[in-house]
Each structure stands twice: as C-alpha cells, then as structure tokens.
C-alpha cells in the first residue's frame, strides 16, 4: 500500500483511502470542483478533483474511495490531483490500514488503567470507577478504541486511553510532591476527566461531534456521569462527589478554553497542568515527527499560534 506519509511530488497514486472531508466548491472561472481530505493510518492529505467527468464516481464523506492521481506540492504541502475516482468495494481494502491508531500497546495501557483503579483506597470511589470503566455498557466497550479529540491531539484510535494514562502518570508523579493532595481524588479525576469524550465524539473512523457533543460537551457530561454513578453507590460522600465534579469542570483551566470553573483545589490545578502538558506536548511530538523539511523548524501551528522547533543543534 502507498501510505500517505510517503507521498512525494510527481508520484502517481493509485490506492484506496478514506475520504474524511468532501467539499463541493466553485473555481474562479465558475467551474465546480471537489476539495477532499484523504486519510490512511499514517497521515491526512489534501486532494482536488478539478475536472468532474464520467470517471469520477459518486461518493460521500467517510466512504473509502479508490483514486488515480498525481502528487504535487502546493504552498509547501503535498496535494493529490485526482483524475479518476470511484467508491471502493468492501473486499478491496483493510479498514485498519486507513484508520490512524495509537502506537502504544492497548493491552498494556488498559492494564495500567486497571492498576490505578485498584490502588484507590477509598472503597466507594474505587467501586464507582470499576462500575464506569468495566461495567458501563458504552464506556467499557469504547474506552480502549476511542479517540481523545477530533483534531488537536490524540485524534486516533486508542488516543483517549493513551492520553488518559499519560495524564494519570503525570498526576501520580506531581501528586506525591505537594502537601495537601488527596491522591485518590486526583487519580480518580485523571481517569474521568475526558471519559465523556466517548459520548462527545462518534467512534472511528467518523470521529466527529455527536449531537450531545455539540450541545453539551465532554466537560458537562463527565461531571453529570459522576453524579449519576455516585448516586448508585450507597453512602457515597457528597463532598467527594463535588471534588471530583469540580476537577472535571475545571480541567481546561481557563474560561477562554471552555472551562466553566477555574481550578479551586490543588487536585484540580494538578489535573489541569497534567492535561494541558500532555495535550500540547503531543502536538509538538507529532509535528516534529512529521517534519520532512530537513530543517529543525517543523513549521507554524495555527491552534498554538507559534512556530515549533525540534531539539537538534550543531556545535557551531
């Protein structure tokens, strides 16, 4: 298979890819064309169908399509000019080759998650976490495969679990270095802070916002999940529930980043710092890893609003 990360200028591309985006646009001359985003497990790339003719078949977003085209460079980025296109047949492709997924071992990540839950000392809190992670009809099925975001970071299969474990490990490290930290609260909040992404985003390969995701968001739904699940456990302490809900509500840290509350507890502050660090460090990691320019500068990241540079240096 010709992976998209390996596409170079002037390559002829005859391959099956997932169409993640399809826009029907008009050129300056008034002609209709398609602007596409194609994806496989290695990358996403822009593609254009400038001439819509009989060899351009019918297809929709999230269809797998077979293309025949040529790679070029536009504004410094690879792009494919498609000459022929059709919807792929189910026996012509392997879906796992078209869906990006974590490079980590999912079983190892899930084992770490269960280990963190097992180490919780407060019995009612541990029971609630077990109920959510292992017994919830949706979460138990999706937690090992769901993404953590649509675009920004960990936006691939298994990304949610990978991000959760990273945040857990950072919280575990930091929580032992400051006085007054309730380690059970911090670890439980780290496990739960993004778990409602499972309801905010549809499963891969679509990975787009659901109706509840658009109208409510994972922060509210996560806090609501704690309220519902804690109510099922006899004698669950009200203050413990509130501390967990607050950490979830505050984990984006600032109002301008969609946080309905600012961190008011040390657990909420550490969770925010860990979540922010892992999300942004992942952006750096991915952009630097995908830098093919030969320069230490990986380019400008619009969402972070800055240029990103790798760690290489010379002795001059």
PDB file of C-alpha atoms in Angstrom:
ATOM      1  CA  UNK A   1       0.000   0.000   0.000  1.00  0.00           C
ATOM      2  CA  UNK A   2       1.152   3.530  -0.761  1.00  0.00           C
ATOM      3  CA  UNK A   3       0.881   5.296   2.586  1.00  0.00           C
ATOM      4  CA  UNK A   4       0.097   8.996   2.507  1.00  0.00           C
ATOM      5  CA  UNK A   5       3.093   9.904   4.662  1.00  0.00           C
ATOM      6  CA  UNK A   6       5.304   8.541   1.865  1.00  0.00           C
ATOM      7  CA  UNK A   7       3.709  10.552  -0.952  1.00  0.00           C
ATOM      8  CA  UNK A   8       6.253  12.657  -2.852  1.00  0.00           C
ATOM      9  CA  UNK A   9       5.960  15.185  -5.646  1.00  0.00           C
ATOM     10  CA  UNK A  10       5.180  13.650  -9.085  1.00  0.00           C
ATOM     11  CA  UNK A  11       4.220  10.262  -7.611  1.00  0.00           C
ATOM     12  CA  UNK A  12       1.366   8.542  -9.407  1.00  0.00           C
ATOM     13  CA  UNK A  13      -1.120   7.426  -6.752  1.00  0.00           C
ATOM     14  CA  UNK A  14      -3.469   4.507  -7.399  1.00  0.00           C
ATOM     15  CA  UNK A  15      -4.760   3.472  -3.983  1.00  0.00           C
ATOM     16  CA  UNK A  16      -7.694   3.201  -1.588  1.00  0.00           C
ATOM     17  CA  UNK A  17      -8.096   5.926   1.056  1.00  0.00           C
ATOM     18  CA  UNK A  18     -10.734   7.127   3.477  1.00  0.00           C
ATOM     19  CA  UNK A  19     -12.426  10.351   2.391  1.00  0.00           C
ATOM     20  CA  UNK A  20     -12.590  12.347   5.619  1.00  0.00           C
ATOM     21  CA  UNK A  21     -13.897  15.538   4.033  1.00  0.00           C
ATOM     22  CA  UNK A  22     -15.649  16.428   0.794  1.00  0.00           C
ATOM     23  CA  UNK A  23     -16.426  19.997  -0.233  1.00  0.00           C
ATOM     24  CA  UNK A  24     -18.120  20.970  -3.473  1.00  0.00           C
ATOM     25  CA  UNK A  25     -16.695  24.349  -4.478  1.00  0.00           C
ATOM     26  CA  UNK A  26     -16.521  26.764  -7.398  1.00  0.00           C
ATOM     27  CA  UNK A  27     -13.294  27.860  -9.056  1.00  0.00           C
ATOM     28  CA  UNK A  28     -12.655  31.484 -10.042  1.00  0.00           C
ATOM     29  CA  UNK A  29     -13.787  30.590 -13.546  1.00  0.00           C
ATOM     30  CA  UNK A  30     -17.075  29.239 -12.196  1.00  0.00           C
ATOM     31  CA  UNK A  31     -16.345  25.529 -12.632  1.00  0.00           C
ATOM     32  CA  UNK A  32     -17.396  23.057  -9.944  1.00  0.00           C
ATOM     33  CA  UNK A  33     -14.645  21.024  -8.263  1.00  0.00           C
ATOM     34  CA  UNK A  34     -14.199  18.767  -5.247  1.00  0.00           C
ATOM     35  CA  UNK A  35     -11.851  19.611  -2.401  1.00  0.00           C
ATOM     36  CA  UNK A  36     -11.094  16.473  -0.387  1.00  0.00           C
ATOM     37  CA  UNK A  37      -9.137  15.369   2.638  1.00  0.00           C
ATOM     38  CA  UNK A  38      -7.890  11.802   2.286  1.00  0.00           C
ATOM     39  CA  UNK A  39      -6.708   9.710   5.215  1.00  0.00           C
ATOM     40  CA  UNK A  40      -4.924   6.473   5.972  1.00  0.00           C
ATOM     41  CA  UNK A  41      -3.367   5.325   9.241  1.00  0.00           C
ATOM     42  CA  UNK A  42      -0.218   7.372   8.603  1.00  0.00           C
ATOM     43  CA  UNK A  43      -1.406  10.821   7.518  1.00  0.00           C
ATOM     44  CA  UNK A  44      -4.081  13.077   6.062  1.00  0.00           C
ATOM     45  CA  UNK A  45      -3.584  14.911   2.784  1.00  0.00           C
ATOM     46  CA  UNK A  46      -5.455  17.423   0.607  1.00  0.00           C
ATOM     47  CA  UNK A  47      -6.739  16.300  -2.761  1.00  0.00           C
ATOM     48  CA  UNK A  48      -8.569  18.042  -5.576  1.00  0.00           C
ATOM     49  CA  UNK A  49     -10.856  16.837  -8.364  1.00  0.00           C
ATOM     50  CA  UNK A  50     -10.687  19.733 -10.813  1.00  0.00           C
ATOM     51  CA  UNK A  51     -12.499  18.013 -13.671  1.00  0.00           C
ATOM     52  CA  UNK A  52     -15.723  16.182 -12.744  1.00  0.00           C
ATOM     53  CA  UNK A  53     -16.405  13.733 -15.571  1.00  0.00           C
ATOM     54  CA  UNK A  54     -17.637  10.171 -16.153  1.00  0.00           C
ATOM     55  CA  UNK A  55     -14.578   8.654 -14.443  1.00  0.00           C
ATOM     56  CA  UNK A  56     -15.425  10.439 -11.182  1.00  0.00           C
ATOM     57  CA  UNK A  57     -17.929   8.197  -9.416  1.00  0.00           C
ATOM     58  CA  UNK A  58     -20.448   9.032  -6.708  1.00  0.00           C
ATOM     59  CA  UNK A  59     -19.146   9.027  -3.126  1.00  0.00           C
ATOM     60  CA  UNK A  60     -19.687  10.723   0.218  1.00  0.00           C
ATOM     61  CA  UNK A  61     -17.642  11.756   3.242  1.00  0.00           C
ATOM     62  CA  UNK A  62     -16.369   8.765   5.255  1.00  0.00           C
ATOM     63  CA  UNK A  63     -16.522   6.494   2.222  1.00  0.00           C
ATOM     64  CA  UNK A  64     -13.441   4.566   1.209  1.00  0.00           C
ATOM     65  CA  UNK A  65     -12.538   5.545  -2.335  1.00  0.00           C
ATOM     66  CA  UNK A  66     -10.036   4.350  -4.932  1.00  0.00           C
ATOM     67  CA  UNK A  67      -8.215   7.186  -6.621  1.00  0.00           C
ATOM     68  CA  UNK A  68      -5.920   7.557  -9.617  1.00  0.00           C
ATOM     69  CA  UNK A  69      -3.988  10.784  -9.418  1.00  0.00           C
ATOM     70  CA  UNK A  70      -0.687  12.619  -9.282  1.00  0.00           C
ATOM     71  CA  UNK A  71       1.037  14.179  -6.283  1.00  0.00           C
ATOM     72  CA  UNK A  72       2.197  17.780  -6.384  1.00  0.00           C
ATOM     73  CA  UNK A  73       3.380  20.407  -3.919  1.00  0.00           C
ATOM     74  CA  UNK A  74       1.058  23.347  -3.168  1.00  0.00           C
ATOM     75  CA  UNK A  75       2.058  26.022  -0.648  1.00  0.00           C
ATOM     76  CA  UNK A  76       4.804  23.749   0.578  1.00  0.00           C
ATOM     77  CA  UNK A  77       2.467  20.832   1.320  1.00  0.00           C
ATOM     78  CA  UNK A  78       1.714  17.675  -0.689  1.00  0.00           C
ATOM     79  CA  UNK A  79      -1.565  17.559  -2.569  1.00  0.00           C
ATOM     80  CA  UNK A  80      -3.059  14.992  -4.931  1.00  0.00           C
ATOM     81  CA  UNK A  81      -4.670  15.942  -8.226  1.00  0.00           C
ATOM     82  CA  UNK A  82      -7.246  13.207  -8.846  1.00  0.00           C
ATOM     83  CA  UNK A  83      -8.002  12.158 -12.406  1.00  0.00           C
ATOM     84  CA  UNK A  84     -10.218   9.135 -11.729  1.00  0.00           C
ATOM     85  CA  UNK A  85     -12.150   8.076  -8.646  1.00  0.00           C
ATOM     86  CA  UNK A  86     -14.696   5.509  -7.536  1.00  0.00           C
ATOM     87  CA  UNK A  87     -16.139   4.157  -4.311  1.00  0.00           C
ATOM     88  CA  UNK A  88     -14.151   1.159  -3.091  1.00  0.00           C
ATOM     89  CA  UNK A  89     -15.632  -2.293  -2.675  1.00  0.00           C
ATOM     90  CA  UNK A  90     -15.516  -3.759   0.832  1.00  0.00           C
ATOM     91  CA  UNK A  91     -13.158  -6.585  -0.152  1.00  0.00           C
ATOM     92  CA  UNK A  92     -10.630  -4.198  -1.726  1.00  0.00           C
ATOM     93  CA  UNK A  93      -9.206  -2.613   1.419  1.00  0.00           C
ATOM     94  CA  UNK A  94      -8.344  -3.311   5.043  1.00  0.00           C
ATOM     95  CA  UNK A  95     -10.054  -0.713   7.241  1.00  0.00           C
ATOM     96  CA  UNK A  96      -7.337  -0.828   9.924  1.00  0.00           C
ATOM     97  CA  UNK A  97      -4.870   0.427   7.282  1.00  0.00           C
ATOM     98  CA  UNK A  98      -6.985   3.563   6.838  1.00  0.00           C
ATOM     99  CA  UNK A  99      -7.637   4.498  10.465  1.00  0.00           C
ATOM    100  CA  UNK A 100      -4.830   6.090  12.488  1.00  0.00           C
ATOM    101  CA  UNK A 101      -4.274   4.366  15.833  1.00  0.00           C
ATOM    102  CA  UNK A 102      -2.003   4.585  18.836  1.00  0.00           C
ATOM    103  CA  UNK A 103       1.483   3.135  18.547  1.00  0.00           C
ATOM    104  CA  UNK A 104       1.247   2.072  22.194  1.00  0.00           C
ATOM    105  CA  UNK A 105       0.208  -1.407  23.307  1.00  0.00           C
ATOM    106  CA  UNK A 106      -3.511  -1.121  24.094  1.00  0.00           C
ATOM    107  CA  UNK A 107      -3.496  -4.110  26.436  1.00  0.00           C
ATOM    108  CA  UNK A 108      -0.602  -2.618  28.387  1.00  0.00           C
ATOM    109  CA  UNK A 109      -2.347   0.757  28.613  1.00  0.00           C
ATOM    110  CA  UNK A 110      -5.581  -0.843  29.794  1.00  0.00           C
ATOM    111  CA  UNK A 111      -3.681  -2.892  32.365  1.00  0.00           C
ATOM    112  CA  UNK A 112      -2.151   0.313  33.725  1.00  0.00           C
ATOM    113  CA  UNK A 113      -5.609   1.873  33.961  1.00  0.00           C
ATOM    114  CA  UNK A 114      -6.938  -1.066  35.978  1.00  0.00           C
ATOM    115  CA  UNK A 115      -3.859  -0.881  38.194  1.00  0.00           C
ATOM    116  CA  UNK A 116      -4.537   2.775  39.008  1.00  0.00           C
ATOM    117  CA  UNK A 117      -8.147   1.924  39.859  1.00  0.00           C
ATOM    118  CA  UNK A 118      -7.114  -0.999  42.058  1.00  0.00           C
ATOM    119  CA  UNK A 119      -4.773   1.310  44.025  1.00  0.00           C
ATOM    120  CA  UNK A 120      -7.626   3.656  45.054  1.00  0.00           C
ATOM    121  CA  UNK A 121      -8.014   3.344  48.815  1.00  0.00           C
ATOM    122  CA  UNK A 122     -11.497   4.847  49.258  1.00  0.00           C
ATOM    123  CA  UNK A 123     -13.774   1.818  48.684  1.00  0.00           C
ATOM    124  CA  UNK A 124     -16.826   3.639  47.331  1.00  0.00           C
ATOM    125  CA  UNK A 125     -14.707   5.648  44.936  1.00  0.00           C
ATOM    126  CA  UNK A 126     -12.939   2.514  43.730  1.00  0.00           C
ATOM    127  CA  UNK A 127     -16.299   0.816  43.226  1.00  0.00           C
ATOM    128  CA  UNK A 128     -17.594   3.743  41.170  1.00  0.00           C
ATOM    129  CA  UNK A 129     -14.508   3.707  38.946  1.00  0.00           C
ATOM    130  CA  UNK A 130     -14.829  -0.055  38.419  1.00  0.00           C
ATOM    131  CA  UNK A 131     -18.502   0.366  37.538  1.00  0.00           C
ATOM    132  CA  UNK A 132     -17.745   3.098  34.995  1.00  0.00           C
ATOM    133  CA  UNK A 133     -14.672   1.591  33.343  1.00  0.00           C
ATOM    134  CA  UNK A 134     -15.560  -2.108  33.406  1.00  0.00           C
ATOM    135  CA  UNK A 135     -19.368  -2.305  33.653  1.00  0.00           C
ATOM    136  CA  UNK A 136     -20.814   0.733  31.857  1.00  0.00           C
ATOM    137  CA  UNK A 137     -22.447  -0.586  28.650  1.00  0.00           C
ATOM    138  CA  UNK A 138     -20.861   2.058  26.399  1.00  0.00           C
ATOM    139  CA  UNK A 139     -17.677   3.113  28.189  1.00  0.00           C
ATOM    140  CA  UNK A 140     -16.476  -0.436  28.831  1.00  0.00           C
ATOM    141  CA  UNK A 141     -16.838  -1.167  25.103  1.00  0.00           C
ATOM    142  CA  UNK A 142     -15.284   2.037  23.761  1.00  0.00           C
ATOM    143  CA  UNK A 143     -12.561   3.039  26.219  1.00  0.00           C
ATOM    144  CA  UNK A 144      -9.811   1.039  24.511  1.00  0.00           C
ATOM    145  CA  UNK A 145     -10.533   2.257  20.977  1.00  0.00           C
ATOM    146  CA  UNK A 146     -11.919   5.801  21.220  1.00  0.00           C
ATOM    147  CA  UNK A 147     -10.035   8.928  20.201  1.00  0.00           C
ATOM    148  CA  UNK A 148      -9.332  11.838  22.561  1.00  0.00           C
ATOM    149  CA  UNK A 149     -10.139  14.638  20.113  1.00  0.00           C
ATOM    150  CA  UNK A 150     -11.394  15.441  16.643  1.00  0.00           C
ATOM    151  CA  UNK A 151      -8.243  17.320  15.633  1.00  0.00           C
ATOM    152  CA  UNK A 152      -5.995  18.806  18.307  1.00  0.00           C
ATOM    153  CA  UNK A 153      -4.272  15.839  19.974  1.00  0.00           C
ATOM    154  CA  UNK A 154      -4.550  12.034  20.248  1.00  0.00           C
ATOM    155  CA  UNK A 155      -7.148  12.120  17.451  1.00  0.00           C
ATOM    156  CA  UNK A 156      -6.793   8.461  16.547  1.00  0.00           C
ATOM    157  CA  UNK A 157      -7.993   5.045  17.636  1.00  0.00           C
ATOM    158  CA  UNK A 158      -6.841   4.385  21.196  1.00  0.00           C
ATOM    159  CA  UNK A 159      -5.926   8.042  21.659  1.00  0.00           C
ATOM    160  CA  UNK A 160      -8.256   8.511  24.634  1.00  0.00           C
ATOM    161  CA  UNK A 161      -6.677   5.674  26.592  1.00  0.00           C
ATOM    162  CA  UNK A 162      -3.155   6.776  25.645  1.00  0.00           C
ATOM    163  CA  UNK A 163      -3.870  10.354  26.783  1.00  0.00           C
ATOM    164  CA  UNK A 164      -5.595   9.198  29.973  1.00  0.00           C
ATOM    165  CA  UNK A 165      -2.625   7.065  31.018  1.00  0.00           C
ATOM    166  CA  UNK A 166      -0.189   9.905  30.303  1.00  0.00           C
ATOM    167  CA  UNK A 167      -2.263  12.306  32.426  1.00  0.00           C
ATOM    168  CA  UNK A 168      -2.534   9.672  35.160  1.00  0.00           C
ATOM    169  CA  UNK A 169       1.221   9.149  35.273  1.00  0.00           C
ATOM    170  CA  UNK A 170       1.908  12.902  35.417  1.00  0.00           C
ATOM    171  CA  UNK A 171      -0.695  13.349  38.162  1.00  0.00           C
ATOM    172  CA  UNK A 172       0.698  10.389  40.093  1.00  0.00           C
ATOM    173  CA  UNK A 173       4.176  11.958  39.927  1.00  0.00           C
ATOM    174  CA  UNK A 174       3.107  15.506  40.841  1.00  0.00           C
ATOM    175  CA  UNK A 175       0.548  14.485  43.446  1.00  0.00           C
ATOM    176  CA  UNK A 176       3.257  12.919  45.617  1.00  0.00           C
ATOM    177  CA  UNK A 177       5.350  16.096  45.603  1.00  0.00           C
ATOM    178  CA  UNK A 178       2.944  18.608  47.097  1.00  0.00           C
ATOM    179  CA  UNK A 179       1.348  18.730  50.521  1.00  0.00           C
ATOM    180  CA  UNK A 180      -2.386  18.532  50.963  1.00  0.00           C
ATOM    181  CA  UNK A 181      -3.130  16.467  47.862  1.00  0.00           C
ATOM    182  CA  UNK A 182      -5.830  13.826  48.167  1.00  0.00           C
ATOM    183  CA  UNK A 183      -4.234  11.223  45.922  1.00  0.00           C
ATOM    184  CA  UNK A 184      -7.442   9.231  45.483  1.00  0.00           C
ATOM    185  CA  UNK A 185      -9.330  12.310  44.291  1.00  0.00           C
ATOM    186  CA  UNK A 186      -6.519  13.310  41.930  1.00  0.00           C
ATOM    187  CA  UNK A 187      -6.173   9.859  40.358  1.00  0.00           C
ATOM    188  CA  UNK A 188      -9.932   9.364  40.023  1.00  0.00           C
ATOM    189  CA  UNK A 189     -10.300  12.805  38.415  1.00  0.00           C
ATOM    190  CA  UNK A 190      -7.491  11.982  35.980  1.00  0.00           C
ATOM    191  CA  UNK A 191      -9.277   8.772  34.985  1.00  0.00           C
ATOM    192  CA  UNK A 192     -12.582  10.562  34.491  1.00  0.00           C
ATOM    193  CA  UNK A 193     -11.579  13.980  33.136  1.00  0.00           C
ATOM    194  CA  UNK A 194     -12.004  13.081  29.444  1.00  0.00           C
ATOM    195  CA  UNK A 195     -14.023   9.879  29.686  1.00  0.00           C
ATOM    196  CA  UNK A 196     -17.134  11.587  28.324  1.00  0.00           C
ATOM    197  CA  UNK A 197     -15.260  12.099  25.034  1.00  0.00           C
ATOM    198  CA  UNK A 198     -16.806   8.697  24.346  1.00  0.00           C
ATOM    199  CA  UNK A 199     -20.188  10.471  24.176  1.00  0.00           C
ATOM    200  CA  UNK A 200     -18.878  13.733  22.711  1.00  0.00           C
ATOM    201  CA  UNK A 201     -17.307  12.132  19.645  1.00  0.00           C
ATOM    202  CA  UNK A 202     -18.594   9.366  17.399  1.00  0.00           C
ATOM    203  CA  UNK A 203     -16.427   6.233  17.092  1.00  0.00           C
ATOM    204  CA  UNK A 204     -13.675   5.947  14.493  1.00  0.00           C
ATOM    205  CA  UNK A 205     -13.460   6.301  11.572  1.00  0.00           C
ATOM    206  CA  UNK A 206     -16.048   9.132  11.627  1.00  0.00           C
ATOM    207  CA  UNK A 207     -14.703  10.733  14.823  1.00  0.00           C
ATOM    208  CA  UNK A 208     -16.991  13.769  14.628  1.00  0.00           C
ATOM    209  CA  UNK A 209     -19.082  15.585  17.223  1.00  0.00           C
ATOM    210  CA  UNK A 210     -22.335  13.939  18.231  1.00  0.00           C
ATOM    211  CA  UNK A 211     -25.462  15.979  18.961  1.00  0.00           C
ATOM    212  CA  UNK A 212     -24.721  15.772  22.696  1.00  0.00           C
ATOM    213  CA  UNK A 213     -21.100  16.595  21.999  1.00  0.00           C
ATOM    214  CA  UNK A 214     -22.103  19.782  20.197  1.00  0.00           C
ATOM    215  CA  UNK A 215     -24.790  20.856  22.677  1.00  0.00           C
ATOM    216  CA  UNK A 216     -23.334  19.684  25.997  1.00  0.00           C
ATOM    217  CA  UNK A 217     -19.657  18.785  25.631  1.00  0.00           C
ATOM    218  CA  UNK A 218     -17.489  16.280  27.479  1.00  0.00           C
ATOM    219  CA  UNK A 219     -16.857  18.536  30.482  1.00  0.00           C
ATOM    220  CA  UNK A 220     -20.528  18.785  31.433  1.00  0.00           C
ATOM    221  CA  UNK A 221     -21.232  15.159  30.514  1.00  0.00           C
ATOM    222  CA  UNK A 222     -18.274  13.992  32.606  1.00  0.00           C
ATOM    223  CA  UNK A 223     -19.494  15.858  35.676  1.00  0.00           C
ATOM    224  CA  UNK A 224     -23.008  14.509  35.074  1.00  0.00           C
ATOM    225  CA  UNK A 225     -21.624  10.958  34.807  1.00  0.00           C
ATOM    226  CA  UNK A 226     -20.029  11.297  38.250  1.00  0.00           C
ATOM    227  CA  UNK A 227     -23.360  12.467  39.689  1.00  0.00           C
ATOM    228  CA  UNK A 228     -25.266   9.540  38.168  1.00  0.00           C
ATOM    229  CA  UNK A 229     -22.757   6.831  39.029  1.00  0.00           C
ATOM    230  CA  UNK A 230     -22.048   8.034  42.568  1.00  0.00           C
ATOM    231  CA  UNK A 231     -25.807   8.062  43.279  1.00  0.00           C
ATOM    232  CA  UNK A 232     -25.892   4.306  42.618  1.00  0.00           C
ATOM    233  CA  UNK A 233     -23.449   3.612  45.479  1.00  0.00           C
ATOM    234  CA  UNK A 234     -24.877   3.685  48.998  1.00  0.00           C
ATOM    235  CA  UNK A 235     -23.293   6.285  51.244  1.00  0.00           C
ATOM    236  CA  UNK A 236     -21.070   7.843  48.593  1.00  0.00           C
ATOM    237  CA  UNK A 237     -19.743  11.026  50.283  1.00  0.00           C
ATOM    238  CA  UNK A 238     -21.293  14.201  48.868  1.00  0.00           C
ATOM    239  CA  UNK A 239     -18.077  16.214  49.239  1.00  0.00           C
ATOM    240  CA  UNK A 240     -16.092  13.540  47.411  1.00  0.00           C
ATOM    241  CA  UNK A 241     -18.559  13.739  44.544  1.00  0.00           C
ATOM    242  CA  UNK A 242     -18.267  17.548  44.465  1.00  0.00           C
ATOM    243  CA  UNK A 243     -14.447  17.426  44.483  1.00  0.00           C
ATOM    244  CA  UNK A 244     -14.459  15.066  41.521  1.00  0.00           C
ATOM    245  CA  UNK A 245     -17.031  17.102  39.626  1.00  0.00           C
ATOM    246  CA  UNK A 246     -15.092  20.300  40.267  1.00  0.00           C
ATOM    247  CA  UNK A 247     -11.843  18.798  38.944  1.00  0.00           C
ATOM    248  CA  UNK A 248     -13.620  17.708  35.771  1.00  0.00           C
ATOM    249  CA  UNK A 249     -15.363  21.061  35.336  1.00  0.00           C
ATOM    250  CA  UNK A 250     -12.072  22.943  35.852  1.00  0.00           C
ATOM    251  CA  UNK A 251      -9.635  20.762  33.922  1.00  0.00           C
ATOM    252  CA  UNK A 252      -9.398  23.130  30.936  1.00  0.00           C
ATOM    253  CA  UNK A 253      -8.097  25.689  33.380  1.00  0.00           C
ATOM    254  CA  UNK A 254      -9.318  28.974  31.887  1.00  0.00           C
ATOM    255  CA  UNK A 255     -12.700  30.343  30.841  1.00  0.00           C
ATOM    256  CA  UNK A 256     -11.433  31.128  27.324  1.00  0.00           C
ATOM    257  CA  UNK A 257     -10.551  27.463  26.839  1.00  0.00           C
ATOM    258  CA  UNK A 258     -14.078  26.305  27.630  1.00  0.00           C
ATOM    259  CA  UNK A 259     -13.623  25.690  31.354  1.00  0.00           C
ATOM    260  CA  UNK A 260     -16.834  26.529  33.266  1.00  0.00           C
ATOM    261  CA  UNK A 261     -14.840  26.752  36.517  1.00  0.00           C
ATOM    262  CA  UNK A 262     -11.303  27.787  37.424  1.00  0.00           C
ATOM    263  CA  UNK A 263      -9.304  25.270  39.488  1.00  0.00           C
ATOM    264  CA  UNK A 264     -10.046  25.898  43.163  1.00  0.00           C
ATOM    265  CA  UNK A 265      -8.441  22.776  44.643  1.00  0.00           C
ATOM    266  CA  UNK A 266      -4.880  21.541  44.368  1.00  0.00           C
ATOM    267  CA  UNK A 267      -6.154  18.347  42.740  1.00  0.00           C
ATOM    268  CA  UNK A 268      -7.976  20.364  40.051  1.00  0.00           C
ATOM    269  CA  UNK A 269      -4.879  22.504  39.484  1.00  0.00           C
ATOM    270  CA  UNK A 270      -2.570  19.493  39.068  1.00  0.00           C
ATOM    271  CA  UNK A 271      -5.076  17.783  36.757  1.00  0.00           C
ATOM    272  CA  UNK A 272      -5.291  20.893  34.576  1.00  0.00           C
ATOM    273  CA  UNK A 273      -1.487  21.155  34.402  1.00  0.00           C
ATOM    274  CA  UNK A 274      -1.116  17.467  33.508  1.00  0.00           C
ATOM    275  CA  UNK A 275      -3.865  17.557  30.874  1.00  0.00           C
ATOM    276  CA  UNK A 276      -2.509  20.747  29.314  1.00  0.00           C
ATOM    277  CA  UNK A 277       1.054  19.433  29.279  1.00  0.00           C
ATOM    278  CA  UNK A 278       0.227  16.109  27.645  1.00  0.00           C
ATOM    279  CA  UNK A 279      -2.101  17.629  25.044  1.00  0.00           C
ATOM    280  CA  UNK A 280       0.380  20.302  23.948  1.00  0.00           C
ATOM    281  CA  UNK A 281       3.463  18.086  24.180  1.00  0.00           C
ATOM    282  CA  UNK A 282       1.687  15.601  21.901  1.00  0.00           C
ATOM    283  CA  UNK A 283       1.155  18.368  19.336  1.00  0.00           C
ATOM    284  CA  UNK A 284       4.883  19.146  19.439  1.00  0.00           C
ATOM    285  CA  UNK A 285       5.778  15.452  19.258  1.00  0.00           C
ATOM    286  CA  UNK A 286       3.579  14.773  16.235  1.00  0.00           C
ATOM    287  CA  UNK A 287       4.528  17.899  14.305  1.00  0.00           C
ATOM    288  CA  UNK A 288       8.259  17.353  14.844  1.00  0.00           C
ATOM    289  CA  UNK A 289       7.964  13.657  13.925  1.00  0.00           C
ATOM    290  CA  UNK A 290       6.167  14.555  10.687  1.00  0.00           C
ATOM    291  CA  UNK A 291       8.672  17.255   9.724  1.00  0.00           C
ATOM    292  CA  UNK A 292      10.234  16.215   6.419  1.00  0.00           C
ATOM    293  CA  UNK A 293      11.798  19.588   5.572  1.00  0.00           C
ATOM    294  CA  UNK A 294      15.302  18.811   6.837  1.00  0.00           C
ATOM    295  CA  UNK A 295      15.128  21.922   8.998  1.00  0.00           C
ATOM    296  CA  UNK A 296      14.796  21.758  12.806  1.00  0.00           C
ATOM    297  CA  UNK A 297      11.799  24.060  12.424  1.00  0.00           C
ATOM    298  CA  UNK A 298       8.661  21.970  11.959  1.00  0.00           C
ATOM    299  CA  UNK A 299       6.503  24.910  10.903  1.00  0.00           C
ATOM    300  CA  UNK A 300       3.751  27.118  12.259  1.00  0.00           C
ATOM    301  CA  UNK A 301       0.927  25.609  14.307  1.00  0.00           C
ATOM    302  CA  UNK A 302      -2.259  27.660  13.941  1.00  0.00           C
ATOM    303  CA  UNK A 303      -4.033  26.453  17.086  1.00  0.00           C
ATOM    304  CA  UNK A 304      -0.982  27.037  19.293  1.00  0.00           C
ATOM    305  CA  UNK A 305      -0.178  30.269  17.475  1.00  0.00           C
ATOM    306  CA  UNK A 306       3.580  29.694  17.246  1.00  0.00           C
ATOM    307  CA  UNK A 307       6.401  28.091  15.288  1.00  0.00           C
ATOM    308  CA  UNK A 308       7.588  24.733  16.630  1.00  0.00           C
ATOM    309  CA  UNK A 309      11.207  23.604  16.616  1.00  0.00           C
ATOM    310  CA  UNK A 310      12.841  20.242  17.208  1.00  0.00           C
ATOM    311  CA  UNK A 311      15.666  19.723  19.687  1.00  0.00           C
ATOM    312  CA  UNK A 312      18.531  19.290  17.206  1.00  0.00           C
ATOM    313  CA  UNK A 313      21.551  21.630  17.338  1.00  0.00           C
ATOM    314  CA  UNK A 314      25.074  21.902  15.979  1.00  0.00           C
ATOM    315  CA  UNK A 315      28.296  22.944  17.694  1.00  0.00           C
ATOM    316  CA  UNK A 316      28.985  25.992  15.549  1.00  0.00           C
TER     317      UNK A 316
END
